[in-house]
Coordinates of C-alpha atoms and ligand atoms in Angstrom, one line a residue:
M1 CA 91.8 81.9 107.1
C2 CA 88.1 82.8 106.4
G3 CA 86.2 85.4 108.4
I4 CA 83.0 84.6 110.4
F5 CA 80.6 87.1 111.9
G6 CA 77.3 86.4 113.6
Y7 CA 74.6 88.4 115.5
T8 CA 71.6 87.6 117.5
G9 CA 69.6 90.2 119.3
V10 CA 66.8 92.7 118.9
P11 CA 65.4 92.8 115.4
T12 CA 67.4 95.3 113.4
D13 CA 69.1 95.6 110.0
A14 CA 71.2 92.6 111.0
A15 CA 72.4 92.2 107.4
S16 CA 74.2 95.6 107.4
M17 CA 75.6 95.0 110.8
V18 CA 77.0 91.6 109.7
F19 CA 78.3 93.3 106.5
A20 CA 80.2 95.8 108.6
G21 CA 81.6 93.0 110.8
L22 CA 82.8 91.1 107.7
K23 CA 84.4 94.3 106.3
K24 CA 86.6 94.3 109.5
L25 CA 87.4 90.6 108.8
E26 CA 88.1 90.8 105.1
Y27 CA 91.8 90.6 105.6
R28 CA 91.2 86.9 106.5
G29 CA 90.0 86.1 103.0
Y30 CA 88.3 88.0 100.2
D31 CA 87.5 85.5 97.4
S32 CA 83.8 85.7 98.1
W33 CA 81.3 86.6 100.8
G34 CA 77.8 85.9 102.0
I35 CA 75.2 86.8 104.6
A36 CA 72.1 84.9 105.8
V37 CA 69.4 86.3 108.0
G38 CA 66.6 84.4 109.6
S39 CA 63.1 85.9 109.2
E40 CA 59.6 84.5 109.6
G41 CA 60.8 80.9 109.6
A42 CA 63.0 81.2 106.5
V43 CA 66.6 81.8 105.7
H44 CA 67.3 84.7 103.3
T45 CA 70.8 84.7 101.8
A46 CA 72.9 87.1 99.8
R47 CA 76.3 86.0 98.4
D48 CA 78.8 87.3 95.9
V49 CA 82.3 86.8 94.5
G50 CA 85.1 89.2 95.3
K51 CA 85.6 91.8 97.9
L52 CA 82.8 93.3 100.0
S53 CA 81.7 96.4 98.1
A54 CA 78.2 97.4 99.3
P55 CA 75.8 95.9 101.9
P56 CA 73.3 93.5 100.3
M57 CA 70.0 95.0 99.4
G58 CA 66.6 93.3 100.0
L59 CA 67.4 91.1 103.0
P60 CA 64.6 91.5 105.6
E61 CA 65.0 93.0 109.1
S62 CA 66.0 90.3 111.5
G63 CA 67.3 89.5 114.9
M64 CA 69.7 87.0 113.7
A65 CA 72.3 86.9 110.9
L66 CA 75.4 85.0 110.0
G67 CA 78.1 86.1 107.5
H68 CA 81.3 84.8 106.0
T69 CA 84.2 86.1 103.9
R70 CA 86.0 83.3 102.1
W71 CA 89.6 82.3 101.4
A72 CA 89.0 79.5 99.0
T73 CA 90.4 76.1 99.8
T74 CA 88.0 73.5 98.4
G75 CA 85.9 74.5 95.4
A76 CA 86.5 77.3 92.9
V77 CA 85.8 81.0 93.6
T78 CA 82.2 81.1 92.5
E79 CA 78.9 82.5 94.0
G80 CA 77.7 78.9 94.3
N81 CA 80.7 78.0 96.6
A82 CA 80.3 81.2 98.7
H83 CA 79.1 80.7 102.3
P84 CA 76.6 80.5 104.0
H85 CA 75.5 77.1 102.9
G86 CA 72.0 75.8 103.4
D87 CA 70.5 72.4 104.0
C88 CA 67.6 70.6 102.3
S89 CA 65.0 72.0 104.8
G90 CA 65.8 75.6 104.1
R91 CA 65.8 76.4 107.9
L92 CA 69.6 76.3 108.4
A93 CA 72.5 78.5 107.3
L94 CA 76.1 77.4 108.0
V95 CA 79.5 78.9 107.6
H96 CA 82.9 77.2 108.0
N97 CA 86.5 78.1 108.5
G98 CA 89.1 75.3 108.0
I99 CA 89.3 72.1 105.9
I100 CA 87.0 69.1 106.3
E101 CA 89.5 66.4 105.3
N102 CA 87.0 63.6 105.1
Y103 CA 84.4 65.5 103.2
V104 CA 84.4 63.3 100.1
S105 CA 83.1 60.2 102.0
L106 CA 80.7 62.3 104.0
R107 CA 79.3 63.8 100.8
Q108 CA 78.9 60.4 99.2
G109 CA 76.9 59.2 102.3
L110 CA 74.7 62.3 102.2
V111 CA 73.9 61.9 98.5
A112 CA 73.2 58.3 99.1
R113 CA 70.7 59.3 101.8
G114 CA 68.9 61.6 99.4
H115 CA 70.5 65.0 100.2
T116 CA 71.0 67.6 97.3
L117 CA 74.3 69.3 97.6
R118 CA 74.6 72.5 95.5
S119 CA 78.3 73.5 95.8
E120 CA 81.7 71.9 95.3
T121 CA 82.8 72.8 98.8
D122 CA 83.8 70.6 101.7
S123 CA 81.8 73.0 104.0
E124 CA 78.3 72.3 102.7
V125 CA 78.4 68.7 103.9
A126 CA 78.4 70.1 107.5
A127 CA 75.1 71.9 106.8
H128 CA 73.4 68.7 105.7
L129 CA 74.9 66.6 108.5
L130 CA 73.5 69.3 110.9
E131 CA 70.1 68.9 109.3
E132 CA 70.3 65.1 110.0
E133 CA 71.5 65.6 113.6
L134 CA 68.6 67.9 114.3
A135 CA 66.1 65.4 112.8
R136 CA 67.7 62.6 114.8
M137 CA 67.5 64.7 118.0
D138 CA 63.9 65.5 117.3
A139 CA 63.1 61.8 116.9
E140 CA 64.9 61.1 120.2
H141 CA 63.1 63.9 121.9
D142 CA 59.7 62.8 120.7
V143 CA 60.4 59.4 122.3
Q144 CA 62.0 60.6 125.5
R145 CA 60.2 64.0 126.2
P146 CA 57.0 64.1 124.2
D147 CA 55.7 66.3 126.9
L148 CA 58.0 69.2 125.9
P149 CA 58.0 71.2 122.7
R150 CA 61.0 70.4 120.6
A151 CA 62.6 73.9 121.1
H152 CA 61.5 74.8 124.5
T153 CA 63.4 77.4 126.5
D154 CA 63.3 76.3 130.1
G155 CA 66.9 75.0 130.1
G156 CA 66.1 71.3 130.7
N157 CA 69.7 70.9 132.0
G158 CA 68.5 70.5 135.6
N159 CA 66.3 67.6 134.8
G160 CA 68.8 65.4 133.1
A161 CA 67.7 65.9 129.4
W162 CA 70.2 67.7 127.2
P163 CA 69.8 71.4 127.2
Y164 CA 67.1 71.7 124.6
R165 CA 67.5 75.4 124.8
A166 CA 70.9 74.8 123.1
R167 CA 69.6 72.3 120.7
L168 CA 71.5 73.7 117.7
A169 CA 74.7 73.7 119.7
E170 CA 74.1 70.1 120.6
A171 CA 73.5 69.1 117.0
L172 CA 76.6 71.1 115.9
R173 CA 78.6 69.3 118.6
R174 CA 77.6 66.0 117.1
V175 CA 78.5 67.2 113.6
G176 CA 81.9 68.3 114.8
Q177 CA 82.6 64.8 116.0
Q178 CA 82.2 63.5 112.4
L179 CA 84.6 65.9 110.8
E180 CA 88.4 65.3 110.3
G181 CA 90.7 68.3 110.2
L182 CA 90.8 71.7 111.9
N183 CA 87.5 73.4 111.6
A184 CA 85.3 76.1 113.1
L185 CA 81.6 75.9 112.2
A186 CA 78.8 78.4 112.9
A187 CA 75.2 78.0 112.1
L188 CA 71.8 79.6 112.6
D189 CA 68.4 77.8 112.9
V190 CA 65.4 80.0 112.1
T191 CA 63.0 77.6 113.8
S192 CA 64.6 77.9 117.2
G193 CA 66.2 81.4 116.8
E194 CA 69.5 80.0 118.0
L195 CA 73.0 80.8 116.7
A196 CA 75.7 78.3 117.6
A197 CA 79.3 77.5 116.8
V198 CA 81.9 74.7 117.4
K199 CA 85.6 75.3 117.5
N200 CA 88.4 72.9 116.7
G201 CA 91.3 74.9 115.2
S202 CA 90.3 78.1 113.6
P203 CA 89.7 81.1 116.0
L204 CA 86.2 82.1 117.3
I205 CA 85.3 84.8 119.8
V206 CA 82.0 85.7 121.3
G207 CA 81.1 89.3 122.0
I208 CA 78.8 89.8 125.0
G209 CA 76.6 92.8 124.6
S210 CA 77.3 95.1 127.6
G211 CA 74.9 93.7 130.2
D212 CA 75.1 92.6 133.9
G213 CA 78.5 91.0 133.8
N214 CA 77.5 87.4 134.3
G215 CA 76.6 86.4 130.9
G216 CA 73.4 88.6 131.1
T217 CA 73.4 91.1 128.2
D218 CA 71.6 94.0 126.7
G219 CA 69.9 91.5 124.4
A220 CA 72.7 91.3 121.8
Q221 CA 75.4 88.7 121.3
Y222 CA 78.0 88.6 118.6
L223 CA 80.3 85.9 117.2
A224 CA 83.5 86.6 115.2
S225 CA 86.8 85.1 114.0
D226 CA 88.7 87.9 115.7
M227 CA 88.1 90.7 118.0
A228 CA 88.7 93.6 115.5
A229 CA 85.2 93.0 114.3
L230 CA 83.7 93.0 117.7
L231 CA 85.2 96.2 119.1
A232 CA 82.5 98.4 117.6
H233 CA 79.9 96.5 119.7
T234 CA 81.6 95.4 122.9
R235 CA 84.9 94.8 124.6
R236 CA 83.5 91.9 126.8
L237 CA 84.8 88.8 125.0
V238 CA 84.7 85.1 125.5
Y239 CA 87.5 83.3 123.6
V240 CA 86.0 80.0 122.5
R241 CA 88.7 77.2 123.0
D242 CA 89.3 74.1 120.9
G243 CA 86.8 71.4 121.8
Q244 CA 84.1 73.9 122.9
V245 CA 80.6 74.6 121.5
V246 CA 78.8 77.9 122.1
S247 CA 75.1 78.7 121.9
L248 CA 74.0 82.3 121.5
R249 CA 70.6 83.7 122.0
P250 CA 69.5 87.4 122.6
E251 CA 69.1 86.6 126.3
G252 CA 72.4 84.9 126.8
V253 CA 75.4 82.8 125.9
E254 CA 76.1 79.2 126.9
L255 CA 79.3 77.2 126.5
F256 CA 79.6 73.4 126.4
D257 CA 82.3 70.8 126.1
A258 CA 82.4 69.4 122.6
E259 CA 83.4 66.0 123.8
T260 CA 80.8 65.4 126.5
G261 CA 78.2 68.2 126.0
A262 CA 78.6 69.3 129.6
P263 CA 78.0 73.0 130.3
L264 CA 81.2 75.1 130.9
P265 CA 81.5 78.4 132.8
L266 CA 81.9 81.6 130.7
D267 CA 85.3 83.3 131.1
I268 CA 84.5 86.9 130.0
E269 CA 87.6 89.0 129.4
D270 CA 87.6 92.8 128.9
V271 CA 90.0 93.8 126.1
Q272 CA 91.9 97.1 126.0
W273 CA 92.0 97.7 122.3
T274 CA 89.6 100.5 121.3
P275 CA 87.4 100.6 118.1
E276 CA 89.3 103.7 117.0
E277 CA 92.6 101.9 117.1
A278 CA 91.1 99.6 114.5
E279 CA 89.9 102.4 112.3
L280 CA 91.7 104.0 109.3
G281 CA 91.4 107.6 110.6
A282 CA 93.0 110.1 108.2
Y283 CA 94.8 107.3 106.2
H284 CA 93.9 105.8 102.9
H285 CA 95.0 102.3 103.7
Y286 CA 95.8 100.3 106.8
L287 CA 99.3 99.6 105.4
E288 CA 100.0 103.3 105.3
K289 CA 98.6 103.9 108.7
E290 CA 100.5 101.0 110.3
I291 CA 103.8 102.0 108.8
W292 CA 103.4 105.5 110.3
E293 CA 102.4 104.2 113.7
Q294 CA 105.9 102.7 114.1
P295 CA 107.6 105.8 115.7
T296 CA 105.0 106.0 118.4
L297 CA 105.1 102.3 119.0
L298 CA 109.0 102.3 119.3
R299 CA 108.8 105.2 121.8
R300 CA 106.2 103.4 123.8
I301 CA 108.3 100.2 123.9
A302 CA 111.4 102.3 124.9
D303 CA 109.3 103.9 127.7
E304 CA 107.5 100.8 129.0
G305 CA 109.1 97.6 127.5
V306 CA 112.2 97.0 129.5
D307 CA 110.6 94.9 132.2
A308 CA 108.9 92.6 129.7
A309 CA 112.1 92.3 127.7
T310 CA 114.0 91.5 130.8
E311 CA 111.6 88.7 131.6
L312 CA 112.0 87.4 128.0
A313 CA 115.8 87.6 128.5
R314 CA 115.6 85.4 131.5
F315 CA 113.8 82.9 129.3
L316 CA 116.3 83.3 126.5
G317 CA 119.1 82.7 129.0
L318 CA 117.9 79.2 130.0
Q319 CA 120.6 76.6 129.8
G320 CA 119.5 74.3 127.0
E321 CA 119.4 74.9 123.2
L322 CA 117.5 77.9 122.0
H323 CA 115.2 77.7 119.0
L324 CA 113.4 80.6 117.4
T325 CA 110.5 80.0 115.0
G326 CA 107.7 81.6 112.9
C327 CA 106.4 81.9 109.4
G328 CA 106.7 84.7 106.8
T329 CA 107.5 88.1 108.4
A330 CA 107.5 86.5 111.9
F331 CA 110.3 84.0 110.7
H332 CA 112.3 87.0 109.5
A333 CA 112.0 88.5 113.0
A334 CA 113.1 85.1 114.5
L335 CA 116.1 85.1 112.1
T336 CA 117.0 88.6 113.1
G337 CA 116.8 87.5 116.7
R338 CA 119.4 84.8 116.1
Y339 CA 121.9 87.5 114.9
L340 CA 121.0 90.0 117.7
L341 CA 121.4 87.4 120.5
A342 CA 124.7 86.3 119.2
L343 CA 126.0 89.8 118.5
E344 CA 124.8 91.4 121.7
A345 CA 124.9 88.6 124.3
G346 CA 126.9 85.8 122.7
R347 CA 123.8 83.6 123.0
P348 CA 123.7 81.0 120.2
S349 CA 120.3 80.0 118.8
L350 CA 118.7 78.5 115.7
A351 CA 116.0 80.0 113.6
T352 CA 113.7 77.6 111.7
Y353 CA 110.5 78.1 109.7
A354 CA 107.6 76.8 111.8
H355 CA 106.4 74.6 108.9
E356 CA 109.9 73.0 108.8
F357 CA 110.1 72.6 112.6
G358 CA 108.9 69.0 112.9
P359 CA 112.4 67.3 112.6
I360 CA 113.9 69.9 114.9
A361 CA 111.3 69.3 117.5
A362 CA 112.2 65.6 117.5
S363 CA 115.7 66.5 118.6
L364 CA 114.6 68.7 121.5
E365 CA 115.1 67.7 125.2
P366 CA 113.7 69.0 128.5
G367 CA 115.7 72.2 129.3
D368 CA 115.7 73.3 125.7
A369 CA 113.7 76.4 124.9
V370 CA 111.6 77.4 121.9
V371 CA 110.4 81.0 121.2
A372 CA 107.6 81.4 118.7
F373 CA 106.9 84.6 116.8
S374 CA 103.4 85.4 115.6
Q375 CA 101.4 88.5 115.1
S376 CA 98.0 86.7 115.1
G377 CA 98.9 83.9 117.5
E378 CA 96.7 81.7 115.2
T379 CA 99.1 80.5 112.5
I380 CA 98.5 76.8 112.4
D381 CA 102.2 75.9 111.5
V382 CA 103.4 77.8 114.5
L383 CA 100.8 76.1 116.8
D384 CA 102.0 72.8 115.4
A385 CA 105.6 73.7 116.1
V386 CA 105.1 74.7 119.7
R387 CA 102.8 71.6 120.4
A388 CA 105.6 69.4 119.0
A389 CA 108.2 71.1 121.1
R390 CA 106.0 70.8 124.2
A391 CA 105.7 67.1 123.5
H392 CA 109.5 66.8 123.7
G393 CA 109.6 68.7 127.0
A394 CA 110.9 72.1 125.7
A395 CA 110.1 75.3 127.6
L396 CA 108.0 77.6 125.4
G397 CA 107.9 81.3 124.9
A398 CA 106.2 83.5 122.4
L399 CA 106.0 87.1 121.1
V400 CA 102.4 87.7 120.0
N401 CA 100.3 90.8 119.1
V402 CA 96.7 89.6 119.4
P403 CA 95.5 89.3 123.0
G404 CA 93.7 86.0 123.9
S405 CA 94.9 84.2 120.8
T406 CA 95.5 80.5 120.8
L407 CA 99.3 80.7 120.9
T408 CA 99.2 82.8 124.1
R409 CA 97.5 79.8 125.8
E410 CA 100.0 77.2 124.6
V411 CA 103.2 78.7 126.0
D412 CA 104.9 79.3 129.3
L413 CA 105.9 82.9 128.7
T414 CA 104.1 85.3 126.4
L415 CA 105.5 88.8 125.5
M416 CA 102.5 90.8 124.2
L417 CA 103.8 93.2 121.5
G418 CA 101.0 95.8 122.3
A419 CA 101.2 97.2 118.7
G420 CA 97.3 97.5 118.6
P421 CA 95.2 96.0 115.8
E422 CA 97.3 95.2 112.6
R423 CA 94.7 95.2 109.8
S424 CA 96.7 95.2 106.6
V425 CA 97.6 91.7 105.4
L426 CA 101.2 93.0 105.2
S427 CA 102.8 92.8 108.6
T428 CA 104.8 96.0 109.3
K429 CA 104.6 97.5 112.8
T430 CA 104.5 94.1 114.6
F431 CA 107.8 93.2 112.8
T432 CA 109.3 96.4 114.2
A433 CA 107.9 95.7 117.6
K434 CA 109.4 92.2 117.6
L435 CA 112.8 93.6 116.7
A436 CA 112.5 96.3 119.4
Y437 CA 111.8 93.7 122.1
L438 CA 114.6 91.4 120.8
L439 CA 117.1 94.4 121.0
L440 CA 116.0 95.2 124.6
A441 CA 116.1 91.5 125.6
A442 CA 119.6 91.0 124.0
G443 CA 120.8 94.0 126.1
A444 CA 119.2 92.6 129.2
L445 CA 120.8 89.2 128.5
A446 CA 124.1 91.0 128.3
G447 CA 123.4 92.5 131.7
E448 CA 122.2 95.9 130.5
P449 CA 118.4 96.0 130.3
A450 CA 118.3 99.6 129.2
R451 CA 121.2 99.4 126.7
H452 CA 119.0 99.8 123.6
V453 CA 116.4 102.2 124.9
P454 CA 118.3 105.0 123.1
T455 CA 118.5 102.8 120.0
L456 CA 114.7 102.6 119.9
R457 CA 114.4 106.3 120.4
A458 CA 116.9 107.1 117.7
A459 CA 115.1 104.8 115.2
A460 CA 111.7 106.3 116.1
D461 CA 113.1 109.8 115.4
D462 CA 114.6 108.8 112.0
I463 CA 111.4 107.1 110.9
A464 CA 109.2 110.0 111.9
A465 CA 111.5 112.4 110.0
L466 CA 110.9 110.5 106.8
R467 CA 107.5 112.2 106.4
T468 CA 109.0 115.8 106.3
D469 CA 112.7 115.7 105.4
G470 CA 112.3 114.9 101.7
R471 CA 113.2 111.2 101.8
L472 CA 109.6 110.2 101.1
D473 CA 109.9 112.0 97.8
I474 CA 113.0 110.0 97.0
V475 CA 111.1 106.8 97.8
R476 CA 108.3 107.9 95.5
D477 CA 110.9 108.7 92.7
V478 CA 112.4 105.3 93.0
A479 CA 109.0 103.7 92.9
H480 CA 108.2 105.6 89.7
H481 CA 111.5 104.5 88.2
I482 CA 111.0 100.8 88.8
A483 CA 107.2 100.4 88.8
D484 CA 107.1 98.5 85.5
R485 CA 110.0 96.1 86.4
E486 CA 109.0 92.5 87.2
H487 CA 112.2 91.4 89.0
L488 CA 114.2 93.1 91.8
F489 CA 116.6 92.1 94.5
V490 CA 117.4 93.3 98.0
L491 CA 120.8 92.5 99.4
G492 CA 121.9 92.6 103.1
R493 CA 124.8 91.2 105.1
N494 CA 124.8 89.6 108.6
V495 CA 121.9 91.1 110.6
G496 CA 121.0 93.0 107.4
Y497 CA 120.3 89.7 105.7
P498 CA 116.9 89.0 107.4
L499 CA 116.1 92.6 106.8
A500 CA 116.6 92.1 103.0
L501 CA 114.3 89.0 103.2
E502 CA 111.7 91.1 104.9
A503 CA 111.9 94.1 102.5
A504 CA 111.6 91.7 99.5
L505 CA 108.6 90.0 101.1
K506 CA 106.7 93.3 101.6
I507 CA 107.3 94.3 97.9
K508 CA 106.4 90.8 96.7
E509 CA 103.2 90.6 98.7
V510 CA 101.7 93.9 97.6
T511 CA 103.1 94.6 94.2
Y512 CA 103.2 91.0 92.8
M513 CA 106.8 91.9 91.5
H514 CA 109.3 89.0 91.8
A515 CA 111.3 90.5 94.7
E516 CA 114.0 88.4 96.2
G517 CA 116.1 89.1 99.3
F518 CA 119.6 87.6 99.5
A519 CA 122.6 87.5 101.7
A520 CA 125.0 89.7 99.8
G521 CA 127.7 87.0 100.1
E522 CA 125.5 84.7 98.0
L523 CA 125.6 87.1 95.0
K524 CA 128.6 85.7 93.3
H525 CA 127.5 82.1 94.0
G526 CA 124.6 82.3 91.5
V527 CA 122.3 85.2 92.1
I528 CA 124.2 87.6 90.0
A529 CA 123.2 85.6 86.9
L530 CA 119.8 87.1 87.4
V531 CA 121.0 90.7 87.1
E532 CA 120.6 92.4 83.7
P533 CA 120.6 96.0 82.6
G534 CA 118.0 98.0 84.6
T535 CA 117.4 95.3 87.2
P536 CA 116.7 97.2 90.5
V537 CA 119.0 96.1 93.3
F538 CA 118.6 97.5 96.8
V539 CA 121.7 97.3 98.9
L540 CA 121.4 97.7 102.7
T541 CA 124.5 99.6 103.6
P542 CA 124.7 100.5 107.3
A543 CA 127.7 102.5 108.5
G544 CA 130.3 100.3 110.1
P545 CA 132.1 96.9 109.4
D546 CA 129.7 95.9 106.6
E547 CA 129.7 99.2 104.6
A548 CA 132.7 98.5 102.5
Y549 CA 131.6 94.9 101.7
M550 CA 128.1 96.1 100.6
L551 CA 129.6 98.9 98.4
T552 CA 131.8 96.3 96.7
T553 CA 128.7 94.2 96.1
A554 CA 126.9 97.3 94.7
G555 CA 129.7 97.8 92.3
E556 CA 129.5 94.2 91.1
V557 CA 125.8 94.4 90.2
K558 CA 126.3 97.9 88.8
A559 CA 128.9 96.4 86.4
R560 CA 126.1 94.2 85.0
G561 CA 123.9 97.3 84.4
A562 CA 121.7 97.1 87.6
Y563 CA 119.8 100.1 88.8
V564 CA 121.4 100.4 92.3
V565 CA 119.6 101.9 95.2
G566 CA 121.6 102.4 98.4
I567 CA 119.9 102.3 101.8
G568 CA 122.2 103.9 104.3
P569 CA 123.7 107.0 105.9
H570 CA 126.2 107.8 103.2
H571 CA 125.8 108.7 99.5
H572 CA 128.1 106.9 97.1
A573 CA 128.8 107.2 93.4
V574 CA 127.8 103.6 92.7
Y575 CA 124.2 104.4 93.6
D576 CA 121.7 105.4 90.9
A577 CA 119.4 106.4 93.8
H578 CA 120.1 106.8 97.5
I579 CA 117.5 106.6 100.3
P580 CA 119.3 108.0 103.4
V581 CA 118.9 106.3 106.8
H582 CA 120.5 108.4 109.4
A583 CA 120.0 106.1 112.4
E584 CA 123.3 104.4 113.3
G585 CA 124.4 101.2 114.9
L586 CA 121.5 98.8 115.5
A587 CA 119.0 101.6 115.2
Y588 CA 119.7 101.2 111.5
L589 CA 118.0 97.8 111.7
L590 CA 114.7 99.4 112.8
A591 CA 115.0 102.6 110.7
A592 CA 116.0 101.0 107.3
L593 CA 112.8 99.0 106.8
P594 CA 110.1 101.7 106.9
P595 CA 111.4 103.4 103.7
L596 CA 111.2 100.0 102.0
Q597 CA 107.7 99.4 103.4
L598 CA 106.7 102.8 102.0
L599 CA 108.3 101.9 98.7
A600 CA 106.1 98.7 98.6
Y601 CA 103.1 100.9 99.4
E602 CA 103.9 103.5 96.7
L603 CA 104.6 100.7 94.2
A604 CA 101.2 99.2 95.0
L605 CA 99.5 102.5 94.3
L606 CA 101.3 102.9 91.0
R607 CA 100.7 99.3 89.9
G608 CA 97.0 99.5 91.0
T609 CA 97.1 96.6 93.5
D610 CA 95.2 96.6 96.8
P611 CA 97.6 97.7 99.6
D612 CA 95.6 96.0 102.3
R613 CA 94.2 92.9 100.6
P614 CA 96.7 91.6 98.1
R615 CA 95.5 88.7 95.9
N616 CA 95.7 85.1 97.2
L617 CA 96.7 86.2 100.8
A618 CA 95.1 86.3 104.2
K619 CA 96.2 87.9 107.4
S620 CA 96.5 84.8 109.5
V621 CA 97.0 81.3 108.0
T622 CA 94.9 78.9 110.0
V623 CA 94.9 76.0 107.6
R624 CA 97.9 73.8 106.7
Ligands
AGP701 C1 103.5 89.2 106.3 O1 103.3 90.4 105.7 C2 102.5 88.2 105.9 N1 101.2 88.6 106.2 C3 102.8 86.8 106.4 O2 104.0 86.4 106.0 C4 102.8 86.6 108.0 O3 103.9 87.2 108.5 C5 102.8 85.1 108.3 O4 101.6 84.6 107.8 C6 102.8 84.9 109.8 O5 101.7 85.4 110.4 P1 101.7 85.5 112.0 O6 102.7 86.5 112.4 O7 100.3 86.0 112.3 O8 101.9 84.2 112.6

């Protein structure tokens, strides 16, 4: 969940650089933030509650800094619980992403050994354990190698002693072994000028300053929870894996095995995403930008995606049972996949929330296949689900947006969505990309790989026209009409049902209205009891076999005084408002959601909520 950013390099305004890095990570958590810089043997820290507004003033120039933006798990949202946390010596600063499940007993031990802990967090225990490990190593050193200074820089690896150059990394490695749960820790030590991190769960990426290509650099190294924050500095990245420790110094980066301490080779990857792609450009919010990027994205997938979709189709066509899984918006894509594969290719499958997948995994057998959907590729419930499926011999596939993410390394087949950075907490364009690839794959599974290329193009044209053909004004009028309502419903049928769930989720996430999506058929089995005069009810009414059914449903809620908004090609008297969607057939599936994504955006602006960083949420959920 939280965001970590670190820098070591030539002395500069490291605090502002780390601040800028945290701004790009803020969608990972925005309860509080903090930055520590090392200068003249001391740690200087600035921390505050809430979102990052302005760079901290008064922190000295420095060549090393570490920052954190928090999604609170243990300890209230206070300045005292904000990271970085220090130790008793004042020479360390530590940030943490994850949950230290055994922190209570560790804390009791530290207090008993005389440490003073200043926060309620689990994270702070790691800072004091680090202090102890460094002291223990110094004592060991003084016995074994009194001839060498404690923090010498000649490597030492060759002569059998642990690499004292990466002393902080070694100490952090030992701390990591004492912690239970999924955790990523990063720390700086002002006495040795070292920045180090250990990964077991939450994502960590090293950015290598553009140097000589074998770990040599231009004297700058960066550390971040995801690449979006690194693109402004470098595109040469090292994805730190679970069970690895990394040591960063201006002159270089070293990687070690967290179990043995043995050095590991650096696997530097060049990423294609550009810093500009991650920028707002002419838009006010990332949500707005990413909604309007969908037509271009659909056209690109129509042009270039058939081969990847055909490869996915081969996987989907494997003999055994087929399971689709994900969380939140990604689960809605999985559920849509279930309908599309059945409709288009007669391929049965099951869609299950990843956090509910445990019992399903236990029933899997070799030959069965599981496809995971995840924008970030880091959602812990999804990683748990695929690991459980692997343990039962299932073949694993995934549709992922973030290159190099953990999920891409856990599965047999990865389809990269290629939607570019998705910065708003609300997932929009990657949902559309998942549906586009599912449509192409369903066509390929039915023996016509290009069957839905025109479908994607038609949807792209319909979405693009929204901006200029007056429908955006209709969306805004509807937003104004319902902005003060607290409850609303979205109804869909068959493949329109997961779409209704997704539309309601978008509105829920960013407006804090109680929006519910339902299968229209469930209405008379209870839901209709919630409808009262003025209750907004959105009915997804594509042309074709479901249109009459949906119009009847609209009439039933209208009879209870609902404010009925029709989403479809044809106007009807039962509607109080009609948002036309001209794209027909399965193109409706892709074209009907963007008007509702825009409605969520307009409602957020009217209700004064933050379209990109809604309360209590984070972009990727890396804790259980
Ligand atoms: C969607 O807008 C939300 N941000 C959330 O439901 C999200 O889809 C879910 O957390 C899954 O994330 P993932 O796709 O990165 O795995």
